[in-house]
């Protein structure tokens, strides 16, 4: 198998530490940038423009005349941001009638996707402004060490309250490694189930992430209590506090779990295979309580995290059609409706954990896996004690 080059892209956040004078310049820059985006957005909405070329031809000269002191690249990025906001609003308004038009007052980002606007150094950011070039110190952290030697592709400045952050996008070329089998990955509410299938072995692993579900349930009850007992600014402050805490704890669990999956893929030299879950939330239509539970499941976040961690190790994931992966018997191909956590085939009598059945089917949907003699080895592996890994916050 010939190895190919994989393009790995990741974003790292740095906290900026501007002086008081630099802070005033940044405040003015944000205010002007909002005005640029606002005028572009107003023109795009009024004329229903979705073409970047057309909006550029209509408004570029006008904005250059109005904001002469600012580098022209801010106008370019303002057009990009405005079109993104308008397209998102138009897409959502087609699905829901109550969607409000985007508000520029909520814009807290300056896009710096052109290297003429910024120069990133390890320890400082040099940025072009209406007051000349500013060199703003930034705080480095241990996680950023891994990106030394990577190529800088773009960045954005984000303001949160009185603090400024720099989000830098790094890019690296990774050589794809040869693989000896496939890794079927089934993402569930309480676990990530793996089926490792190679010509000489079959192995099943259950990664328990039920702590993430428990955290979401606890914080849901906290939010209910806050909404009943408080109001106004106190309510908003407490909701923001607990929402951020919940998000951080859940993300910690998901990152730990996805790291385990990527390490297993590298250790076993197998190609990760996952379901294509595009538009899955549109297909979730149950009662209110079940909808809340299922919509809170971070399907795509888990898959995205597994994907870039696997690519970093040289194994690019594949995505397959999710149809019938939980219903099809991997032994005889009969379609059955799972009952609880146990899958039982009414035709051949095969019985196993339904999540492992789904992971097995996901793996075998990849073309290279089909010729392998799976049934006997996989059945023996399922009867044996399955490896279980518990992830805690």
XYZ file of C-alpha atoms in Angstrom:
393
model
C 0.000 0.000 0.000
C 1.447 3.370 -1.050
C 1.444 6.006 1.693
C -0.197 9.379 0.988
C 0.207 12.785 2.587
C -2.494 13.886 5.030
C -3.175 17.543 5.815
C -3.684 18.103 9.526
C -5.235 21.402 10.677
C -5.680 22.418 14.318
C -6.464 25.623 16.187
C -4.747 26.803 19.365
C -5.907 29.613 21.655
C -3.542 32.170 23.220
C -4.388 34.938 25.681
C -3.206 38.383 24.580
C -1.743 40.758 27.179
C -2.008 44.259 25.628
C -0.939 47.448 27.380
C -3.551 50.106 28.152
C -2.609 52.039 25.012
C -2.790 48.896 22.867
C -6.143 48.017 24.455
C -7.602 51.354 23.294
C -6.348 50.708 19.755
C -7.944 47.243 19.786
C -11.254 48.693 21.022
C -11.246 51.173 18.138
C -10.317 48.412 15.699
C -13.216 46.234 16.865
C -15.664 49.144 16.638
C -14.622 49.974 13.072
C -14.555 46.336 12.022
C -18.134 45.905 13.263
C -19.118 48.891 11.107
C -17.440 47.344 8.058
C -19.166 43.996 8.597
C -22.472 45.774 9.307
C -22.440 47.654 6.001
C -21.488 44.505 4.078
C -24.221 42.526 5.839
C -26.844 45.211 5.215
C -26.008 45.228 1.500
C -26.015 41.413 1.302
C -29.427 41.136 3.020
C -31.096 43.943 1.046
C -29.896 42.624 -2.319
C -29.869 38.915 -1.361
C -26.241 38.503 -2.370
C -24.445 35.221 -1.688
C -21.593 35.666 -4.179
C -18.374 37.005 -2.709
C -17.292 38.421 -6.062
C -20.537 40.373 -6.507
C -20.508 41.813 -2.976
C -16.856 42.747 -3.383
C -17.567 44.638 -6.632
C -20.474 46.522 -5.020
C -18.940 47.617 -1.736
C -15.133 47.374 -1.742
C -14.385 50.850 -3.173
C -16.994 52.442 -0.946
C -15.478 50.947 2.217
C -11.927 51.805 1.140
C -12.913 55.449 0.754
C -14.692 55.486 4.115
C -11.976 53.684 6.113
C -8.796 55.005 4.493
C -6.646 54.610 7.607
C -7.243 50.855 7.816
C -5.383 48.212 5.758
C -7.457 47.011 2.809
C -7.299 43.426 4.033
C -9.769 44.261 6.812
C -12.344 45.030 4.109
C -11.651 41.648 2.474
C -12.187 39.768 5.740
C -15.254 41.884 6.635
C -16.878 40.800 3.345
C -16.072 37.153 4.183
C -17.556 37.418 7.692
C -20.701 39.234 6.498
C -21.393 36.647 3.790
C -20.939 33.836 6.299
C -23.453 35.472 8.666
C -25.979 36.100 5.901
C -25.748 32.571 4.490
C -26.184 31.089 7.964
C -29.204 33.321 8.633
C -30.765 32.440 5.269
C -30.256 28.722 5.832
C -31.804 28.826 9.316
C -34.715 31.062 8.277
C -35.765 28.457 5.731
C -36.102 25.888 8.520
C -37.615 28.124 11.226
C -39.882 31.136 10.911
C -38.803 32.841 14.144
C -35.085 33.317 13.337
C -33.960 36.910 13.894
C -31.566 38.683 11.480
C -27.906 38.650 12.647
C -26.824 41.449 14.975
C -23.482 43.177 14.518
C -23.439 44.165 18.198
C -22.804 40.513 19.060
C -19.774 40.277 16.750
C -16.750 39.579 18.935
C -14.287 38.347 16.310
C -11.856 39.975 13.894
C -10.843 37.570 11.146
C -7.140 37.672 10.262
C -6.992 35.125 7.454
C -4.439 37.114 5.456
C -0.763 37.115 6.414
C -0.557 40.805 5.448
C -2.563 41.582 8.609
C -0.646 39.633 11.255
C 2.715 38.052 12.005
C 2.689 35.374 14.679
C 5.794 34.847 16.802
C 6.173 32.584 19.794
C 5.580 35.146 22.516
C 3.990 38.015 20.599
C 1.567 38.996 17.830
C 2.370 41.750 15.346
C -0.795 43.179 13.814
C -1.446 45.927 11.254
C -3.901 48.593 12.505
C -4.996 52.155 11.756
C -2.334 53.277 14.270
C 0.491 51.377 12.606
C 1.847 47.996 13.635
C 1.218 46.773 17.185
C 3.368 44.118 18.844
C 1.159 42.567 21.521
C 2.609 40.048 24.016
C 0.753 36.746 24.345
C 0.757 34.073 27.013
C 2.224 30.717 25.991
C 1.079 27.443 27.522
C 2.339 23.873 27.567
C -0.114 22.590 24.933
C 1.223 25.114 22.378
C 4.635 23.397 22.306
C 3.326 20.708 19.938
C 2.671 23.343 17.228
C 6.263 24.570 16.984
C 7.397 23.775 13.459
C 3.836 23.810 12.067
C 2.775 26.291 9.373
C 0.580 29.247 10.428
C -2.428 29.500 8.070
C -4.685 32.077 9.687
C -5.935 33.527 12.945
C -8.659 35.569 14.582
C -8.832 37.895 17.562
C -11.712 37.220 19.948
C -12.863 39.591 22.688
C -14.590 38.126 25.748
C -15.494 40.804 28.264
C -12.281 42.755 28.914
C -9.959 40.007 27.686
C -8.550 39.413 24.220
C -7.638 36.013 22.793
C -5.832 34.955 19.645
C -7.001 31.787 17.881
C -4.261 30.583 15.532
C -4.818 27.909 12.864
C -1.795 25.687 12.337
C -1.259 23.232 9.478
C 1.030 20.232 9.140
C 1.588 17.534 6.524
C 1.511 13.989 7.965
C 2.482 10.839 6.079
C -0.327 8.276 6.031
C 0.754 4.947 7.525
C -0.003 1.506 6.198
C -2.849 -0.232 7.987
C -3.422 -3.923 8.645
C -7.157 -3.858 9.369
C -10.113 -1.655 10.213
C -11.528 -0.115 13.373
C -15.331 0.140 13.475
C -16.429 2.978 15.799
C -19.984 3.287 17.122
C -20.713 6.471 19.126
C -23.503 6.146 21.689
C -25.041 8.055 24.561
C -22.997 6.248 27.224
C -20.115 4.637 25.350
C -17.873 4.517 22.310
C -17.773 0.909 21.101
C -14.887 -0.369 18.994
C -14.555 -3.413 16.747
C -10.920 -4.050 15.779
C -10.901 -6.396 12.785
C -7.666 -7.747 11.313
C -6.938 -10.877 9.243
C -5.463 -12.645 12.279
C -7.551 -11.245 15.137
C -10.836 -9.650 16.203
C -11.056 -7.523 19.340
C -13.896 -5.544 20.924
C -13.425 -2.581 23.297
C -16.058 -0.539 25.169
C -15.028 2.979 26.204
C -17.416 4.102 28.939
C -18.267 7.839 28.687
C -21.430 7.652 30.812
C -19.912 10.291 33.118
C -20.535 12.862 30.338
C -24.247 11.967 30.307
C -24.401 12.178 34.121
C -22.773 15.627 34.025
C -25.293 16.844 31.437
C -28.210 15.519 33.519
C -26.931 17.197 36.709
C -26.391 20.556 35.050
C -29.775 20.365 33.318
C -31.417 20.126 36.766
C -29.245 22.995 38.017
C -30.370 25.201 35.126
C -34.005 24.347 35.836
C -33.552 25.366 39.468
C -31.791 28.624 38.515
C -34.539 29.526 36.026
C -37.228 28.946 38.663
C -35.571 30.772 41.550
C -33.727 33.703 39.930
C -34.179 36.338 37.252
C -32.434 39.249 35.572
C -28.665 39.650 35.712
C -28.255 37.090 38.502
C -29.998 34.478 36.389
C -27.886 35.256 33.309
C -24.640 35.202 35.312
C -25.394 31.857 36.971
C -26.553 30.233 33.730
C -23.370 31.363 31.956
C -21.216 30.126 34.853
C -22.689 26.627 34.985
C -22.989 26.334 31.214
C -19.262 26.988 30.823
C -18.402 24.566 33.619
C -20.560 21.827 32.073
C -19.013 22.336 28.637
C -15.441 22.131 29.990
C -16.095 18.938 31.952
C -17.840 17.185 29.083
C -15.132 18.237 26.618
C -12.456 16.847 28.954
C -14.125 13.425 28.900
C -14.604 13.473 25.123
C -10.981 14.439 24.482
C -9.705 11.702 26.791
C -11.938 9.115 25.090
C -10.991 10.194 21.557
C -7.307 10.050 22.501
C -7.769 6.439 23.655
C -9.449 5.578 20.323
C -6.627 7.194 18.301
C -3.992 5.392 20.372
C -5.734 2.040 19.798
C -5.834 2.749 16.040
C -2.078 3.489 16.040
C -1.215 0.539 18.275
C -3.222 -1.969 16.214
C -2.381 -0.276 12.868
C -6.022 -0.154 11.799
C -8.031 2.360 9.738
C -10.827 4.086 11.714
C -14.306 3.756 10.178
C -17.260 5.843 11.402
C -20.851 6.509 10.404
C -21.760 9.533 8.303
C -24.065 11.345 10.752
C -24.891 14.372 8.604
C -28.382 15.775 9.399
C -28.843 13.210 12.194
C -30.565 15.755 14.457
C -33.276 16.318 11.847
C -34.039 12.581 12.075
C -34.389 12.565 15.879
C -38.112 12.966 16.500
C -39.382 11.455 19.749
C -41.084 12.883 22.809
C -39.760 16.000 24.478
C -37.676 14.302 27.187
C -36.064 11.798 24.818
C -35.395 14.528 22.242
C -33.516 16.566 24.866
C -31.404 13.548 25.803
C -30.539 12.586 22.261
C -29.945 16.136 21.021
C -27.442 16.661 23.851
C -25.336 13.749 22.586
C -22.112 15.146 21.057
C -22.086 12.864 17.977
C -20.056 15.032 15.644
C -17.805 16.474 18.343
C -16.620 12.964 19.257
C -16.113 12.041 15.611
C -14.227 15.269 14.868
C -11.933 14.752 17.848
C -11.239 11.125 16.882
C -10.623 12.201 13.296
C -7.891 14.796 13.876
C -6.204 12.743 16.610
C -6.088 9.730 14.261
C -4.789 11.818 11.342
C -2.076 13.162 13.653
C -0.922 9.549 14.098
C -1.095 8.824 10.358
C -4.477 7.070 10.077
C -7.175 8.863 8.082
C -10.770 7.863 9.040
C -13.345 6.708 6.507
C -17.081 7.436 6.721
C -19.778 4.977 5.646
C -23.573 5.067 5.281
C -25.197 4.620 8.705
C -28.248 2.793 7.328
C -29.111 -0.438 9.225
C -25.798 -0.654 11.110
C -27.736 -1.314 14.345
C -30.345 -3.578 12.754
C -28.425 -5.938 10.471
C -27.190 -9.300 11.747
C -23.448 -9.511 10.986
C -23.690 -13.309 10.619
C -26.636 -13.839 8.253
C -27.623 -10.298 7.168
C -31.178 -10.461 8.608
C -32.677 -7.117 9.722
C -33.875 -7.153 13.338
C -35.067 -4.493 15.725
C -32.757 -4.297 18.789
C -34.455 -4.824 22.141
C -32.673 -2.844 24.853
C -28.909 -3.344 24.875
C -29.075 -6.894 23.522
C -29.266 -7.700 19.835
C -30.820 -11.055 18.962
C -31.267 -12.384 15.432
C -34.582 -14.157 14.931
C -33.208 -16.074 11.938
C -29.842 -17.513 13.065
C -30.087 -16.928 16.825
C -26.942 -14.765 17.034
C -26.948 -12.675 20.236
C -24.613 -9.902 21.420
C -24.366 -6.331 22.762
C -26.136 -4.221 20.129
C -23.448 -1.521 20.183
C -20.734 -4.059 19.357
C -22.947 -5.382 16.566
C -23.194 -1.836 15.188
C -19.404 -1.349 15.421
C -18.882 -4.715 13.680
C -21.290 -3.750 10.863
C -19.623 -0.342 10.490
C -16.246 -2.030 10.030
C -17.505 -4.609 7.539
C -19.147 -1.931 5.371
C -15.669 -0.877 4.294
C -14.769 -2.778 1.136
C -11.399 -4.118 2.259
C -12.922 -5.879 5.280
C -15.398 -8.137 3.491
C -13.136 -11.005 2.345
C -11.893 -11.655 5.899
C -13.263 -14.742 7.763
C -14.892 -12.761 10.558
C -17.840 -14.714 11.917
C -16.077 -17.395 13.977
C -13.347 -15.122 15.387
C -15.758 -12.276 16.203
C -18.253 -14.596 17.902
C -15.469 -15.997 20.102
C -14.294 -12.473 20.958
C -17.837 -11.441 21.946
C -18.272 -14.493 24.172
C -15.019 -13.732 25.982
C -14.751 -10.932 28.539
C -14.778 -7.676 26.561
C -12.191 -5.025 27.406
C -13.754 -2.026 29.150
C -12.161 1.413 29.611
C -13.878 3.959 31.887
C -13.263 7.661 31.223
C -13.683 10.086 34.115
C -13.561 13.880 34.192
